[in-house]
């Protein structure tokens, strides 16, 4: 059997915003909230693919490369806690149409290519904490980060020396 990789499509968060979020998180949450996600690992998943072999990866990247849609502005201005998955996240109060369209297309392509997408609806989020405590006091509203999303990427999830790291393998521009 050939080797597989753990893959997902996601939006990158600009490095300057990753740093601002880290700073804000340190001010807003106590350290015992959970396991903080490293700045470079902050991202927004569009479609999770799971363990994928090279043939399927090729098929998925060919389809991704055919996507033609304009970029969009994304604002992170919401936060939440999912006790079951023990995740604390940042999200958006108003998901832009372009974001929903892109995720929906990638998820449909993934499903058709043999990467089941499950039944839960897409909830765009950026995971901030993992293994969160059962009770988390969420920050007061008023925070907001906004940027122009101009591309999306295929990421590989690696587990090295006891740490998870995400590596962008390929990027596609959002242009019509
Ligand atoms: P999470 O941050 O909510 O855990 C890499 O693991 C990325 O893929 C993360 O953004 C993670 O979402 C997402 N992910 C992992 N397993 C998943 C699954 N079974 N379904 C959907 N997304 C998943």
Coordinates of N, CA and C and ligand atoms in Angstrom, one line a residue:
X1 N 0.8 -1.2 0.0 CA 0.0 0.0 0.0 C 0.9 1.3 0.0
X2 N 0.5 2.3 -0.8 CA 1.3 3.5 -0.8 C 1.0 4.3 0.4
X3 N 1.9 5.3 0.7 CA 1.8 6.1 1.9 C 0.7 7.1 1.7
X4 N 0.1 7.5 2.9 CA -1.0 8.5 2.8 C -0.5 9.7 3.6
X5 N -1.2 10.8 3.4 CA -1.0 12.0 4.1 C -2.3 12.5 4.7
X6 N -2.2 13.2 5.9 CA -3.4 13.7 6.5 C -3.6 15.2 5.9
X7 N -4.6 15.4 5.1 CA -4.7 16.6 4.4 C -6.0 17.4 4.6
X8 N -6.0 18.7 4.4 CA -7.2 19.5 4.5 C -7.0 20.8 3.7
X9 N -8.1 21.3 3.1 CA -8.1 22.6 2.5 C -8.4 23.7 3.6
X10 N -7.7 24.8 3.5 CA -7.9 25.8 4.5 C -7.5 27.2 4.0
X11 N -7.9 28.2 4.8 CA -7.5 29.6 4.5 C -6.3 29.9 5.5
X12 N -5.3 30.5 5.0 CA -4.2 30.9 5.8 C -4.7 32.2 6.6
X13 N -4.1 32.5 7.7 CA -4.3 33.7 8.4 C -3.0 34.5 8.3
X14 N -3.1 35.8 7.8 CA -1.8 36.5 7.7 C -1.0 36.5 9.0
X15 N 0.3 36.4 8.8 CA 1.2 36.3 10.0 C 1.0 37.4 11.0
X16 N 0.8 38.6 10.5 CA 0.6 39.7 11.5 C -0.7 39.5 12.3
X17 N -1.7 39.0 11.7 CA -3.0 38.8 12.4 C -2.8 37.6 13.3
X18 N -2.1 36.6 12.9 CA -1.8 35.5 13.8 C -1.2 36.0 15.1
X19 N -0.2 36.9 15.0 CA 0.5 37.4 16.2 C -0.5 38.3 17.0
X20 N -1.3 39.1 16.4 CA -2.3 39.9 17.1 C -3.3 39.0 17.9
X21 N -3.7 37.9 17.3 CA -4.6 37.0 17.9 C -4.0 36.3 19.1
X22 N -2.7 36.0 19.0 CA -1.9 35.4 20.1 C -1.9 36.3 21.3
X23 N -1.6 37.6 21.0 CA -1.5 38.6 22.0 C -2.8 38.7 22.7
X24 N -3.9 38.9 21.9 CA -5.2 39.0 22.5 C -5.6 37.8 23.3
X25 N -5.3 36.6 22.8 CA -5.6 35.4 23.5 C -5.0 35.3 24.9
X26 N -3.7 35.8 25.0 CA -3.0 35.8 26.2 C -3.6 36.7 27.2
X27 N -4.2 37.8 26.7 CA -4.8 38.8 27.6 C -6.2 38.3 28.1
X28 N -6.9 37.6 27.2 CA -8.3 37.3 27.4 C -8.6 36.0 28.1
X29 N -7.7 35.1 28.0 CA -8.0 33.8 28.6 C -6.9 33.4 29.6
X30 N -7.3 32.7 30.7 CA -6.2 32.2 31.6 C -5.5 31.0 30.9
X31 N -4.3 30.8 31.3 CA -3.4 29.8 30.7 C -4.0 28.4 30.8
X32 N -4.8 28.2 31.9 CA -5.3 26.8 32.1 C -6.5 26.5 31.3
X33 N -6.9 27.5 30.4 CA -8.0 27.2 29.5 C -7.9 25.9 28.7
X34 N -6.7 25.6 28.3 CA -6.5 24.4 27.5 C -5.1 24.4 26.9
X35 N -5.0 23.7 25.8 CA -3.7 23.7 25.1 C -3.8 24.7 24.0
X36 N -3.0 25.8 24.1 CA -3.1 26.8 23.0 C -2.5 26.4 21.7
X37 N -3.2 26.8 20.6 CA -2.7 26.5 19.3 C -1.6 27.5 18.9
X38 N -0.5 27.0 18.4 CA 0.6 27.9 18.0 C 0.2 28.8 17.0
X39 N 0.8 30.0 17.0 CA 0.5 31.1 16.0 C 0.5 30.6 14.6
X40 N 1.5 29.9 14.2 CA 1.7 29.4 12.8 C 0.6 28.4 12.4
X41 N 0.0 27.8 13.4 CA -1.0 26.8 13.2 C -2.4 27.3 13.1
X42 N -2.6 28.6 13.3 CA -3.9 29.2 13.3 C -4.4 29.3 11.8
X43 N -5.5 28.7 11.5 CA -6.0 28.6 10.1 C -7.5 28.4 10.2
X44 N -8.2 28.5 9.0 CA -9.6 28.2 8.9 C -9.8 27.0 8.0
X45 N -10.2 25.9 8.5 CA -10.4 24.7 7.6 C -11.6 24.9 6.7
X46 N -11.5 24.6 5.4 CA -12.6 24.6 4.5 C -13.2 23.2 4.3
X47 N -12.3 22.3 4.1 CA -12.7 20.9 3.9 C -11.6 20.0 4.5
X48 N -12.0 19.1 5.3 CA -11.1 18.1 5.9 C -11.1 16.9 5.1
X49 N -9.9 16.4 4.7 CA -9.9 15.3 3.7 C -9.5 13.9 4.4
X50 N -8.8 14.0 5.5 CA -8.4 12.8 6.2 C -7.1 12.2 5.5
X51 N -6.9 10.9 5.7 CA -5.7 10.2 5.2 C -5.9 10.0 3.7
X52 N -5.1 10.6 2.9 CA -5.2 10.6 1.4 C -4.0 10.0 0.7
X53 N -4.2 9.1 -0.2 CA -3.1 8.6 -1.0 C -2.8 9.6 -2.1
X54 N -1.6 9.3 -2.8 CA -1.1 10.3 -3.8 C -2.1 10.4 -5.0
X55 N -2.7 9.3 -5.4 CA -3.7 9.4 -6.5 C -4.9 10.3 -6.2
X56 N -5.4 10.1 -5.0 CA -6.6 10.9 -4.6 C -6.2 12.3 -4.5
X57 N -5.0 12.5 -3.9 CA -4.5 13.9 -3.7 C -4.4 14.6 -5.1
X58 N -3.9 13.9 -6.1 CA -3.7 14.5 -7.4 C -5.1 14.9 -8.0
X59 N -6.1 13.9 -7.8 CA -7.4 14.2 -8.3 C -8.0 15.5 -7.6
X60 N -7.8 15.5 -6.3 CA -8.4 16.7 -5.5 C -7.7 18.0 -5.9
X61 N -6.4 18.0 -6.1 CA -5.7 19.2 -6.5 C -6.1 19.7 -7.9
X62 N -6.3 18.7 -8.8 CA -6.8 19.1 -10.1 C -8.1 19.8 -10.0
X63 N -9.0 19.3 -9.3 CA -10.4 19.9 -9.1 C -10.2 21.3 -8.4
X64 N -9.4 21.3 -7.4 CA -9.2 22.6 -6.7 C -8.7 23.7 -7.7
X65 N -7.8 23.3 -8.6 CA -7.2 24.2 -9.5 C -8.2 24.7 -10.5
X66 N -9.3 24.1 -10.6 CA -10.3 24.6 -11.6 C -11.3 25.6 -11.0
X67 N -11.2 25.8 -9.7 CA -12.1 26.7 -9.0 C -11.8 28.1 -9.5
X68 N -12.9 28.8 -9.9 CA -12.8 30.2 -10.3 C -13.8 31.0 -9.5
X69 N -13.3 31.8 -8.6 CA -14.2 32.7 -7.8 C -13.4 33.8 -7.3
X70 N -14.0 35.0 -7.1 CA -13.2 36.1 -6.6 C -12.9 36.0 -5.1
X71 N -11.9 36.7 -4.6 CA -11.6 36.8 -3.2 C -12.7 37.4 -2.4
X72 N -12.6 37.5 -1.1 CA -13.6 38.1 -0.3 C -12.9 38.6 1.0
X73 N -13.6 39.5 1.7 CA -13.1 40.0 3.0 C -13.6 39.1 4.1
X74 N -12.7 38.8 5.0 CA -13.1 37.9 6.1 C -12.9 38.7 7.4
X75 N -13.9 38.6 8.3 CA -13.8 39.3 9.6 C -13.9 38.2 10.7
X76 N -13.0 38.2 11.6 CA -13.1 37.3 12.7 C -13.6 38.2 13.9
X77 N -14.8 38.0 14.3 CA -15.4 38.9 15.3 C -16.3 38.1 16.3
X78 N -16.1 36.8 16.3 CA -17.0 35.9 17.1 C -16.1 34.9 17.8
X79 N -16.5 34.4 19.0 CA -15.8 33.4 19.7 C -16.8 32.4 20.3
X80 N -16.4 31.2 20.4 CA -17.3 30.2 21.0 C -16.5 29.0 21.6
X81 N -17.2 28.1 22.2 CA -16.6 27.0 22.9 C -17.5 25.8 22.6
X82 N -16.9 24.7 22.1 CA -17.6 23.5 21.9 C -17.1 22.5 22.9
X83 N -17.9 22.3 23.9 CA -17.5 21.4 25.0 C -17.2 20.0 24.6
X84 N -18.0 19.5 23.6 CA -17.8 18.1 23.3 C -16.5 17.8 22.6
X85 N -16.1 18.7 21.7 CA -14.8 18.5 21.0 C -13.7 19.3 21.8
X86 N -14.1 20.0 22.9 CA -13.2 20.7 23.8 C -12.3 21.7 23.0
X87 N -13.0 22.4 22.1 CA -12.3 23.4 21.3 C -12.9 24.8 21.6
X88 N -12.0 25.8 21.7 CA -12.4 27.2 21.8 C -12.0 27.8 20.5
X89 N -12.9 28.6 19.9 CA -12.6 29.1 18.5 C -12.9 30.5 18.3
X90 N -12.4 31.0 17.2 CA -12.8 32.3 16.7 C -13.6 32.1 15.4
X91 N -14.6 32.9 15.2 CA -15.4 32.8 14.0 C -15.8 34.1 13.5
X92 N -16.8 34.0 12.6 CA -17.3 35.3 12.0 C -18.8 35.4 12.2
X93 N -19.3 36.5 12.6 CA -20.8 36.7 12.8 C -21.5 36.6 11.5
X94 N -20.9 37.1 10.4 CA -21.5 37.0 9.1 C -20.6 36.4 8.1
X95 N -20.8 35.1 7.8 CA -19.9 34.4 6.9 C -20.1 35.0 5.5
X96 N -19.0 35.5 4.9 CA -19.2 36.0 3.5 C -19.6 34.9 2.6
X97 N -20.4 35.3 1.6 CA -20.9 34.4 0.6 C -19.8 33.6 -0.1
X98 N -18.7 34.3 -0.4 CA -17.6 33.7 -1.1 C -16.9 32.6 -0.2
X99 N -16.9 32.8 1.1 CA -16.4 31.7 2.0 C -17.2 30.5 2.0
X100 N -18.5 30.7 2.1 CA -19.5 29.5 2.1 C -19.5 28.8 0.7
X101 N -19.3 29.6 -0.3 CA -19.3 29.0 -1.7 C -18.1 28.2 -1.9
X102 N -16.9 28.7 -1.4 CA -15.6 28.0 -1.6 C -15.7 26.7 -0.8
X103 N -16.1 26.8 0.5 CA -16.1 25.6 1.3 C -17.1 24.6 0.7
X104 N -18.2 25.0 0.3 CA -19.2 24.1 -0.2 C -18.7 23.4 -1.5
X105 N -18.0 24.1 -2.3 CA -17.4 23.5 -3.5 C -16.4 22.4 -3.2
X106 N -15.4 22.8 -2.3 CA -14.4 21.9 -1.9 C -14.9 20.7 -1.2
X107 N -15.9 20.9 -0.4 CA -16.5 19.8 0.4 C -17.2 18.8 -0.6
X108 N -17.9 19.4 -1.6 CA -18.6 18.5 -2.6 C -17.6 17.8 -3.4
X109 N -16.5 18.4 -3.8 CA -15.5 17.7 -4.6 C -14.8 16.6 -3.7
X110 N -14.6 16.9 -2.4 CA -14.0 15.9 -1.6 C -14.9 14.7 -1.4
X111 N -16.1 15.0 -1.2 CA -17.1 13.9 -1.0 C -17.2 13.0 -2.2
X112 N -17.2 13.7 -3.4 CA -17.2 12.9 -4.7 C -15.9 12.1 -4.9
X113 N -14.9 12.6 -4.3 CA -13.6 11.9 -4.6 C -13.3 10.9 -3.5
X114 N -14.3 10.7 -2.6 CA -14.1 9.6 -1.6 C -13.6 10.1 -0.3
X115 N -13.8 11.3 0.0 CA -13.4 11.8 1.4 C -14.7 12.3 2.0
X116 N -15.4 11.4 2.8 CA -16.7 11.7 3.4 C -16.6 13.0 4.3
X117 N -17.6 13.8 4.1 CA -17.7 15.1 4.8 C -18.6 15.2 6.0
X118 N -19.2 14.0 6.3 CA -20.0 14.0 7.5 C -21.3 14.7 7.3
X119 N -22.1 14.8 8.3 CA -23.5 15.4 8.1 C -23.5 16.7 8.8
X120 N -22.5 17.1 9.6 CA -22.6 18.3 10.3 C -22.4 19.5 9.4
X121 N -23.1 20.6 9.5 CA -22.9 21.7 8.6 C -21.6 22.3 8.8
X122 N -21.1 23.0 7.8 CA -19.8 23.7 7.8 C -20.0 24.9 8.8
X123 N -19.1 24.9 9.8 CA -19.1 26.1 10.7 C -17.7 26.7 10.7
X124 N -17.5 27.8 9.9 CA -16.2 28.3 9.7 C -15.6 28.8 11.1
X125 N -14.4 28.3 11.4 CA -13.8 28.6 12.7 C -12.3 28.5 12.7
X126 N -11.7 29.2 13.6 CA -10.2 29.1 13.8 C -10.0 28.6 15.2
X127 N -9.5 27.4 15.3 CA -9.3 26.8 16.7 C -8.2 27.6 17.4
X128 N -8.6 28.0 18.6 CA -7.6 28.8 19.5 C -7.0 27.9 20.6
X129 N -7.9 27.1 21.1 CA -7.5 26.2 22.3 C -8.0 24.8 22.0
X130 N -7.2 23.8 22.3 CA -7.7 22.4 22.3 C -7.7 21.9 23.7
X131 N -8.3 20.8 23.9 CA -8.4 20.2 25.3 C -8.9 21.2 26.3
X132 N -9.9 21.9 25.9 CA -10.3 23.0 26.8 C -11.0 22.5 28.0
X133 N -11.0 23.3 29.1 CA -11.7 23.0 30.3 C -13.2 23.0 30.0
X134 N -14.0 22.4 30.9 CA -15.4 22.3 30.6 C -16.1 23.7 30.7
X135 N -15.6 24.6 31.5 CA -16.2 25.9 31.6 C -15.2 26.9 31.2
X136 N -15.5 27.7 30.1 CA -14.6 28.7 29.6 C -15.4 30.0 29.5
X137 N -14.8 31.0 30.1 CA -15.4 32.4 30.0 C -14.9 33.0 28.7
X138 N -15.9 33.3 27.9 CA -15.5 33.8 26.5 C -15.3 35.3 26.6
X139 N -14.4 35.9 25.8 CA -14.1 37.3 25.9 C -15.3 38.1 25.5
X140 N -15.4 39.3 26.0 CA -16.5 40.2 25.6 C -16.4 40.6 24.2
X141 N -17.5 40.8 23.5 CA -17.5 41.2 22.1 C -16.7 42.5 21.9
X142 N -16.3 42.8 20.7 CA -15.6 44.1 20.4 C -14.3 43.8 19.7
X143 N -13.9 42.6 19.7 CA -12.6 42.2 19.0 C -13.0 42.0 17.5
X144 N -12.0 42.2 16.7 CA -12.3 42.0 15.2 C -11.0 42.1 14.4
X145 N -10.8 41.1 13.6 CA -9.7 41.1 12.6 C -10.2 40.9 11.3
X146 N -9.8 41.7 10.3 CA -10.4 41.7 9.0 C -9.2 41.7 7.9
X147 N -9.3 40.9 6.9 CA -8.4 40.9 5.8 C -9.0 40.4 4.6
X148 N -8.3 40.6 3.5 CA -8.8 40.2 2.2 C -8.2 38.8 1.9
X149 N -9.1 37.9 1.7 CA -8.7 36.5 1.4 C -8.4 36.4 -0.1
X150 N -7.2 36.1 -0.5 CA -6.9 36.1 -1.9 C -6.5 34.7 -2.5
X151 N -6.4 33.8 -1.6 CA -6.1 32.4 -2.0 C -6.5 31.4 -1.0
X152 N -6.5 30.1 -1.3 CA -6.7 29.0 -0.4 C -5.6 28.0 -0.6
X153 N -5.5 27.1 0.4 CA -4.3 26.2 0.3 C -4.7 24.8 0.7
X154 N -3.9 23.8 0.2 CA -3.9 22.5 0.7 C -2.9 22.3 1.7
X155 N -3.3 21.8 2.9 CA -2.3 21.6 4.0 C -2.2 20.2 4.3
X156 N -1.0 19.9 4.8 CA -0.7 18.6 5.4 C -0.5 18.7 6.9
X157 N -1.1 17.8 7.6 CA -1.0 17.9 9.1 C 0.1 16.9 9.5
X158 N 1.2 17.4 10.1 CA 2.3 16.5 10.5 C 2.4 16.4 12.0
X159 N 2.8 15.3 12.5 CA 3.0 15.1 13.9 C 4.5 14.8 14.1
X160 N 5.2 15.8 14.6 CA 6.7 15.7 14.7 C 7.2 16.0 16.1
X161 N 8.0 15.2 16.7 CA 8.5 15.5 18.0 C 7.4 15.9 19.0
X162 N 6.3 15.1 19.0 CA 5.2 15.4 19.9 C 4.4 16.6 19.6
X163 N 4.6 17.2 18.4 CA 3.8 18.4 18.1 C 3.2 18.3 16.8
X164 N 2.0 18.9 16.6 CA 1.3 19.0 15.4 C 1.8 20.2 14.6
X165 N 2.0 20.1 13.4 CA 2.4 21.2 12.5 C 1.7 21.1 11.2
X166 N 1.2 22.3 10.7 CA 0.6 22.3 9.4 C 1.5 22.9 8.4
X167 N 1.6 22.2 7.2 CA 2.4 22.7 6.1 C 1.6 22.9 4.9
X168 N 1.7 24.1 4.3 CA 0.9 24.3 3.1 C 1.7 23.6 1.9
X169 N 1.0 22.8 1.2 CA 1.6 22.1 0.1 C 1.4 22.8 -1.2
X170 N 0.3 23.5 -1.4 CA 0.0 24.1 -2.6 C -1.1 25.2 -2.4
X171 N -1.0 26.3 -3.2 CA -1.9 27.4 -3.0 C -2.6 27.7 -4.3
X172 N -3.8 28.2 -4.3 CA -4.5 28.6 -5.5 C -5.1 30.0 -5.3
X173 N -5.0 30.9 -6.3 CA -5.5 32.2 -6.1 C -7.0 32.2 -6.3
X174 N -7.6 33.2 -5.6 CA -9.1 33.4 -5.8 C -9.2 34.5 -6.8
X175 N -9.4 34.2 -8.1 CA -9.6 35.2 -9.1 C -10.6 34.6 -10.1
X176 N -11.3 35.4 -10.8 CA -12.3 34.9 -11.7 C -11.8 34.8 -13.1
Ligands
LIG1 P1 -10.6 21.7 14.4 O1 -9.6 22.8 14.5 O2 -12.0 22.1 14.7 O3 -10.2 20.5 15.2 C1 -6.6 19.9 10.9 O4 -6.8 18.9 11.8 C2 -7.8 20.7 10.7 O5 -8.8 19.8 10.2 C3 -8.4 21.4 11.9 O6 -8.9 22.6 11.5 C4 -9.5 20.5 12.3 O7 -10.6 21.2 12.9 C5 -10.0 19.9 11.0 N1 -10.5 18.5 11.3 C6 -9.8 17.5 11.8 N2 -10.6 16.4 11.9 C7 -11.8 16.8 11.3 C8 -13.0 16.1 10.9 N3 -13.1 14.8 11.2 N4 -14.0 16.8 10.3 C9 -13.8 18.1 10.0 N5 -12.7 18.8 10.3 C10 -11.7 18.1 10.9

